[in-house]
PDB file of C-alpha atoms in Angstrom:
ATOM      1  CA  MET A 725     154.664 116.478 104.607  1.00 46.00           C
ATOM      2  CA  ARG A 726     152.607 119.691 104.684  1.00 46.00           C
ATOM      3  CA  SER A 727     152.409 119.905 100.904  1.00 46.00           C
ATOM      4  CA  ARG A 728     151.268 116.275 100.721  1.00 43.00           C
ATOM      5  CA  ARG A 729     148.472 117.073 103.208  1.00 41.00           C
ATOM      6  CA  ARG A 730     147.434 120.088 101.170  1.00 44.00           C
ATOM      7  CA  VAL A 731     146.962 117.833  98.187  1.00 40.00           C
ATOM      8  CA  LEU A 732     145.525 114.785  99.924  1.00 38.00           C
ATOM      9  CA  LEU A 733     142.964 116.519 102.157  1.00 40.00           C
ATOM     10  CA  PRO A 734     141.162 118.322  99.291  1.00 44.00           C
ATOM     11  CA  LEU A 735     141.318 115.120  97.239  1.00 39.00           C
ATOM     12  CA  LEU A 736     139.821 113.138 100.111  1.00 38.00           C
ATOM     13  CA  ALA A 737     137.108 115.773 100.568  1.00 40.00           C
ATOM     14  CA  LEU A 738     136.325 115.606  96.848  1.00 37.00           C
ATOM     15  CA  LEU A 739     136.036 111.816  96.953  1.00 36.00           C
ATOM     16  CA  VAL A 740     133.741 111.930  99.963  1.00 37.00           C
ATOM     17  CA  ALA A 741     131.608 114.701  98.455  1.00 39.00           C
ATOM     18  CA  SER A 742     131.268 112.816  95.178  1.00 38.00           C
ATOM     19  CA  GLY A 743     129.975 109.769  97.018  1.00 40.00           C
ATOM     20  CA  CYS A 744     132.937 107.572  96.223  1.00 36.00           C
ATOM     21  CA  LYS A 745     132.280 104.424  98.179  1.00 37.00           C
ATOM     22  CA  LYS A 746     131.668 100.739  97.682  1.00 37.00           C
ATOM     23  CA  ALA A 747     128.929 100.215  95.124  1.00 38.00           C
ATOM     24  CA  PRO A 748     125.633  99.788  96.985  1.00 39.00           C
ATOM     25  CA  GLU A 749     124.532  96.916  94.766  1.00 39.00           C
ATOM     26  CA  GLU A 750     127.474  94.785  95.897  1.00 40.00           C
ATOM     27  CA  LEU A 751     126.791  92.245  98.568  1.00 39.00           C
ATOM     28  CA  PRO A 752     129.684  91.750 100.961  1.00 48.00           C
ATOM     29  CA  ASP A 753     131.850  88.892  99.674  1.00 50.00           C
ATOM     30  CA  GLY A 754     129.236  87.898  97.131  1.00 54.00           C
ATOM     31  CA  PRO A 755     127.720  88.559  93.755  1.00 64.00           C
ATOM     32  CA  SER A 756     125.861  91.716  92.799  1.00 74.00           C
ATOM     33  CA  LEU A 757     122.194  92.008  93.657  1.00 85.00           C
ATOM     34  CA  VAL A 758     120.602  93.833  90.738  1.00 91.00           C
ATOM     35  CA  THR A 759     117.110  94.675  89.538  1.00 93.00           C
ATOM     36  CA  GLY A 760     115.431  91.492  88.436  1.00 95.00           C
ATOM     37  CA  SER A 761     117.487  89.250  90.724  1.00 94.00           C
ATOM     38  CA  GLU A 762     115.613  86.288  92.098  1.00 96.00           C
ATOM     39  CA  VAL A 763     116.067  85.839  95.837  1.00 97.00           C
ATOM     40  CA  SER A 764     114.910  83.321  98.403  1.00 97.00           C
ATOM     41  CA  VAL A 765     113.034  84.927 101.256  1.00 98.00           C
ATOM     42  CA  VAL A 766     114.471  83.336 104.368  1.00 97.00           C
ATOM     43  CA  LYS A 767     112.660  85.213 107.120  1.00 97.00           C
ATOM     44  CA  VAL A 768     110.287  88.087 107.771  1.00 98.00           C
ATOM     45  CA  ALA A 769     112.037  90.406 110.228  1.00 96.00           C
ATOM     46  CA  LYS A 770     109.301  93.076 110.451  1.00 96.00           C
ATOM     47  CA  GLY A 771     106.198  94.021 108.538  1.00 97.00           C
ATOM     48  CA  ASP A 772     108.355  95.957 106.074  1.00 97.00           C
ATOM     49  CA  GLU A 773     111.656  94.073 106.206  1.00 97.00           C
ATOM     50  CA  VAL A 774     112.771  90.606 105.157  1.00 98.00           C
ATOM     51  CA  LEU A 775     115.954  88.597 105.130  1.00 97.00           C
ATOM     52  CA  VAL A 776     116.807  87.100 101.755  1.00 97.00           C
ATOM     53  CA  ARG A 777     119.448  84.879 100.255  1.00 96.00           C
ATOM     54  CA  PHE A 778     120.944  85.554  96.848  1.00 94.00           C
ATOM     55  CA  SER A 779     123.481  83.045  95.486  1.00 91.00           C
ATOM     56  CA  ASP A 780     124.069  81.760  99.020  1.00 89.00           C
ATOM     57  CA  THR A 781     124.726  85.298 100.288  1.00 91.00           C
ATOM     58  CA  PRO A 782     122.372  86.765 102.920  1.00 93.00           C
ATOM     59  CA  ALA A 783     120.975  90.282 102.631  1.00 93.00           C
ATOM     60  CA  ARG A 784     118.579  92.454 104.617  1.00 95.00           C
ATOM     61  CA  VAL A 785     115.855  93.994 102.468  1.00 96.00           C
ATOM     62  CA  ARG A 786     113.534  96.896 103.316  1.00 97.00           C
ATOM     63  CA  LEU A 787     110.378  97.123 101.219  1.00 98.00           C
ATOM     64  CA  LEU A 788     110.525 100.467  99.467  1.00 97.00           C
ATOM     65  CA  GLY A 789     107.636 102.855 100.039  1.00 97.00           C
ATOM     66  CA  LEU A 790     106.139 100.823 102.882  1.00 98.00           C
ATOM     67  CA  HIS A 791     105.696 101.687 106.542  1.00 98.00           C
ATOM     68  CA  ALA A 792     104.486  98.865 108.737  1.00 97.00           C
ATOM     69  CA  PHE A 793     103.597  99.580 112.342  1.00 96.00           C
ATOM     70  CA  ARG A 794     105.766  98.209 115.160  1.00 94.00           C
ATOM     71  CA  ASP A 795     104.834  96.559 118.434  1.00 93.00           C
ATOM     72  CA  ASN A 796     103.783  99.207 120.919  1.00 92.00           C
ATOM     73  CA  ASP A 797     103.348  98.312 124.595  1.00 90.00           C
ATOM     74  CA  GLN A 798     101.195 101.414 125.006  1.00 92.00           C
ATOM     75  CA  ASP A 799      98.819 100.569 122.162  1.00 93.00           C
ATOM     76  CA  PRO A 800      97.480  97.021 121.742  1.00 95.00           C
ATOM     77  CA  ALA A 801      95.787  97.953 118.441  1.00 95.00           C
ATOM     78  CA  GLU A 802      99.122  99.027 116.973  1.00 95.00           C
ATOM     79  CA  THR A 803     100.740  95.803 118.181  1.00 96.00           C
ATOM     80  CA  GLU A 804      97.911  93.775 116.673  1.00 96.00           C
ATOM     81  CA  LEU A 805      98.303  95.588 113.335  1.00 97.00           C
ATOM     82  CA  SER A 806     102.057  94.979 113.442  1.00 97.00           C
ATOM     83  CA  ALA A 807     101.497  91.257 113.986  1.00 97.00           C
ATOM     84  CA  ALA A 808      98.946  91.134 111.174  1.00 97.00           C
ATOM     85  CA  ALA A 809     101.384  92.794 108.744  1.00 98.00           C
ATOM     86  CA  VAL A 810     104.197  90.410 109.712  1.00 98.00           C
ATOM     87  CA  SER A 811     101.871  87.424 109.368  1.00 98.00           C
ATOM     88  CA  ARG A 812     100.561  88.521 105.978  1.00 98.00           C
ATOM     89  CA  LEU A 813     104.043  89.313 104.683  1.00 98.00           C
ATOM     90  CA  ALA A 814     105.187  85.853 105.800  1.00 98.00           C
ATOM     91  CA  GLU A 815     102.209  84.309 104.033  1.00 98.00           C
ATOM     92  CA  LEU A 816     103.093  86.165 100.840  1.00 98.00           C
ATOM     93  CA  VAL A 817     106.853  85.561 100.708  1.00 98.00           C
ATOM     94  CA  ALA A 818     108.443  83.486 103.496  1.00 97.00           C
ATOM     95  CA  GLY A 819     110.197  80.431 102.127  1.00 97.00           C
ATOM     96  CA  LYS A 820     109.447  81.517  98.552  1.00 97.00           C
ATOM     97  CA  GLN A 821     111.350  82.897  95.614  1.00 97.00           C
ATOM     98  CA  ALA A 822     110.809  86.578  94.871  1.00 98.00           C
ATOM     99  CA  ILE A 823     112.126  89.195  92.473  1.00 97.00           C
ATOM    100  CA  VAL A 824     113.790  92.403  93.666  1.00 97.00           C
ATOM    101  CA  ARG A 825     113.504  95.650  91.756  1.00 97.00           C
ATOM    102  CA  PHE A 826     115.478  98.751  92.656  1.00 96.00           C
ATOM    103  CA  ASP A 827     114.412 102.367  92.397  1.00 95.00           C
ATOM    104  CA  GLU A 828     116.887 105.272  92.464  1.00 89.00           C
ATOM    105  CA  THR A 829     118.232 104.684  95.991  1.00 88.00           C
ATOM    106  CA  GLU A 830     119.537 101.187  96.522  1.00 91.00           C
ATOM    107  CA  ARG A 831     120.397 101.292 100.249  1.00 91.00           C
ATOM    108  CA  ASP A 832     119.166 103.116 103.327  1.00 92.00           C
ATOM    109  CA  VAL A 833     121.231 104.499 106.212  1.00 93.00           C
ATOM    110  CA  PHE A 834     121.136 101.059 107.859  1.00 94.00           C
ATOM    111  CA  ALA A 835     122.707  99.461 104.734  1.00 91.00           C
ATOM    112  CA  ARG A 836     119.496  97.546 103.964  1.00 94.00           C
ATOM    113  CA  TYR A 837     118.607  97.141 100.311  1.00 95.00           C
ATOM    114  CA  LEU A 838     115.593  99.280  99.397  1.00 96.00           C
ATOM    115  CA  VAL A 839     113.561  97.255  96.930  1.00 97.00           C
ATOM    116  CA  TYR A 840     110.207  96.543  95.469  1.00 98.00           C
ATOM    117  CA  LEU A 841     109.640  92.872  96.213  1.00 98.00           C
ATOM    118  CA  GLU A 842     107.522  90.925  93.761  1.00 98.00           C
ATOM    119  CA  GLN A 843     106.249  87.428  94.268  1.00 97.00           C
ATOM    120  CA  GLY A 844     104.276  85.708  91.551  1.00 95.00           C
ATOM    121  CA  GLY A 845     104.021  89.004  89.644  1.00 95.00           C
ATOM    122  CA  THR A 846     102.481  90.780  92.641  1.00 97.00           C
ATOM    123  CA  ASP A 847     103.979  93.843  94.314  1.00 98.00           C
ATOM    124  CA  VAL A 848     104.139  92.701  97.941  1.00 98.00           C
ATOM    125  CA  ALA A 849     104.279  96.178  99.547  1.00 98.00           C
ATOM    126  CA  LYS A 850     101.333  97.393  97.508  1.00 98.00           C
ATOM    127  CA  THR A 851      99.363  94.329  98.622  1.00 98.00           C
ATOM    128  CA  LEU A 852      99.969  95.125 102.306  1.00 98.00           C
ATOM    129  CA  ILE A 853      98.927  98.738 101.740  1.00 98.00           C
ATOM    130  CA  ALA A 854      95.832  97.735  99.763  1.00 98.00           C
ATOM    131  CA  GLU A 855      94.789  95.428 102.605  1.00 98.00           C
ATOM    132  CA  GLY A 856      95.136  98.233 105.157  1.00 98.00           C
ATOM    133  CA  LEU A 857      98.001  96.518 106.970  1.00 98.00           C
ATOM    134  CA  ALA A 858     100.579  99.247 106.321  1.00 98.00           C
ATOM    135  CA  LEU A 859     101.014 102.790 105.034  1.00 98.00           C
ATOM    136  CA  THR A 860     102.671 104.323 102.035  1.00 98.00           C
ATOM    137  CA  TYR A 861     105.939 105.744 103.359  1.00 98.00           C
ATOM    138  CA  THR A 862     106.097 109.152 101.720  1.00 97.00           C
ATOM    139  CA  GLU A 863     108.979 110.918 103.472  1.00 96.00           C
ATOM    140  CA  TYR A 864     111.096 110.190 100.391  1.00 94.00           C
ATOM    141  CA  GLY A 865     109.788 109.992  96.853  1.00 94.00           C
ATOM    142  CA  PHE A 866     109.877 106.748  94.900  1.00 96.00           C
ATOM    143  CA  GLY A 867     108.779 105.532  91.493  1.00 96.00           C
ATOM    144  CA  ARG A 868     105.642 103.653  92.505  1.00 98.00           C
ATOM    145  CA  GLU A 869     104.493 106.277  94.998  1.00 98.00           C
ATOM    146  CA  SER A 870     101.285 107.331  93.221  1.00 98.00           C
ATOM    147  CA  SER A 871     100.229 103.705  92.769  1.00 98.00           C
ATOM    148  CA  TYR A 872     100.812 102.999  96.471  1.00 98.00           C
ATOM    149  CA  ILE A 873      98.942 106.142  97.520  1.00 98.00           C
ATOM    150  CA  ASP A 874      95.997 105.085  95.341  1.00 98.00           C
ATOM    151  CA  ALA A 875      95.990 101.654  97.007  1.00 98.00           C
ATOM    152  CA  GLU A 876      96.055 103.296 100.442  1.00 98.00           C
ATOM    153  CA  MET A 877      93.194 105.640  99.566  1.00 98.00           C
ATOM    154  CA  GLN A 878      91.108 102.689  98.376  1.00 98.00           C
ATOM    155  CA  ALA A 879      91.801 100.751 101.583  1.00 98.00           C
ATOM    156  CA  ARG A 880      90.817 103.805 103.602  1.00 98.00           C
ATOM    157  CA  ALA A 881      87.612 104.265 101.578  1.00 98.00           C
ATOM    158  CA  LYS A 882      86.712 100.599 102.140  1.00 98.00           C
ATOM    159  CA  GLY A 883      87.441 100.936 105.862  1.00 97.00           C
ATOM    160  CA  ILE A 884      89.687  97.878 106.030  1.00 98.00           C
ATOM    161  CA  GLY A 885      92.688  97.056 108.189  1.00 97.00           C
ATOM    162  CA  LEU A 886      94.017  99.999 110.158  1.00 97.00           C
ATOM    163  CA  TRP A 887      91.308 102.239 108.684  1.00 98.00           C
ATOM    164  CA  VAL A 888      88.677 100.523 110.855  1.00 97.00           C
ATOM    165  CA  ASN A 889      90.277 101.989 113.969  1.00 97.00           C
ATOM    166  CA  PRO A 890      89.903 105.795 114.341  1.00 97.00           C
ATOM    167  CA  ALA A 891      92.978 106.020 116.603  1.00 96.00           C
ATOM    168  CA  LEU A 892      95.158 104.203 114.058  1.00 97.00           C
ATOM    169  CA  ALA A 893      93.725 106.323 111.232  1.00 97.00           C
ATOM    170  CA  LYS A 894      94.613 109.447 113.222  1.00 97.00           C
ATOM    171  CA  LEU A 895      98.129 108.112 113.822  1.00 96.00           C
ATOM    172  CA  ALA A 896      98.442 107.407 110.089  1.00 97.00           C
ATOM    173  CA  ASP A 897      97.410 110.990 109.312  1.00 98.00           C
ATOM    174  CA  GLU A 898      99.963 112.305 111.818  1.00 98.00           C
ATOM    175  CA  LEU A 899     102.707 110.167 110.289  1.00 97.00           C
ATOM    176  CA  HIS A 900     101.852 111.355 106.786  1.00 98.00           C
ATOM    177  CA  ALA A 901     101.906 114.984 107.998  1.00 98.00           C
ATOM    178  CA  SER A 902     105.326 114.542 109.624  1.00 98.00           C
ATOM    179  CA  TRP A 903     106.727 112.847 106.502  1.00 98.00           C
ATOM    180  CA  ALA A 904     105.362 115.636 104.293  1.00 97.00           C
ATOM    181  CA  ALA A 905     106.940 118.276 106.531  1.00 97.00           C
ATOM    182  CA  ALA A 906     110.321 116.502 106.506  1.00 96.00           C
ATOM    183  CA  ARG A 907     110.158 116.096 102.740  1.00 96.00           C
ATOM    184  CA  GLN A 908     109.255 119.732 102.234  1.00 96.00           C
ATOM    185  CA  LYS A 909     112.061 120.844 104.544  1.00 95.00           C
ATOM    186  CA  ARG A 910     114.538 118.916 102.367  1.00 92.00           C
ATOM    187  CA  GLY A 911     113.040 120.545  99.282  1.00 87.00           C
ATOM    188  CA  GLY A 912     111.569 117.309  97.994  1.00 71.00           C
TER     189      GLY A 912
END
């Protein structure tokens, strides 16, 4: 029994360290969701998260590179911005077909798919950022990051959306600073 443990424990550790787990692109009990898959957007859950259906299988999708504000009882302006992002995202995709595109990381720690969501050839997250309804989430790098940052800088220069409100602009700057610090700490 001891010799079996000596063999199995290092083998188990090696499997865990190598990331051996269920493929992230597999939907539970359903077909694979891959780059280019067409999905039906069933519901907008938050300003940066939607529920989709792919071949009759539901999935939770987080828009990659996007940070939408949440309701905040302490800050009506933040709550208003959150509602505006949810409303605009619903206008763009709810009840419609959309295309998902993956970057390097396919799932987050909450098992949501991390995707670029395109509807009618338009990058939905970039649209929300360009309209000043959300921020570029820069704690982790992603392929379209420079394009999203450019869109955010243009929205800020135009003074639209959250950039109209100095308190929200300050909060955005604080968030970006905290994300940069976390990224730097990880060496990224």
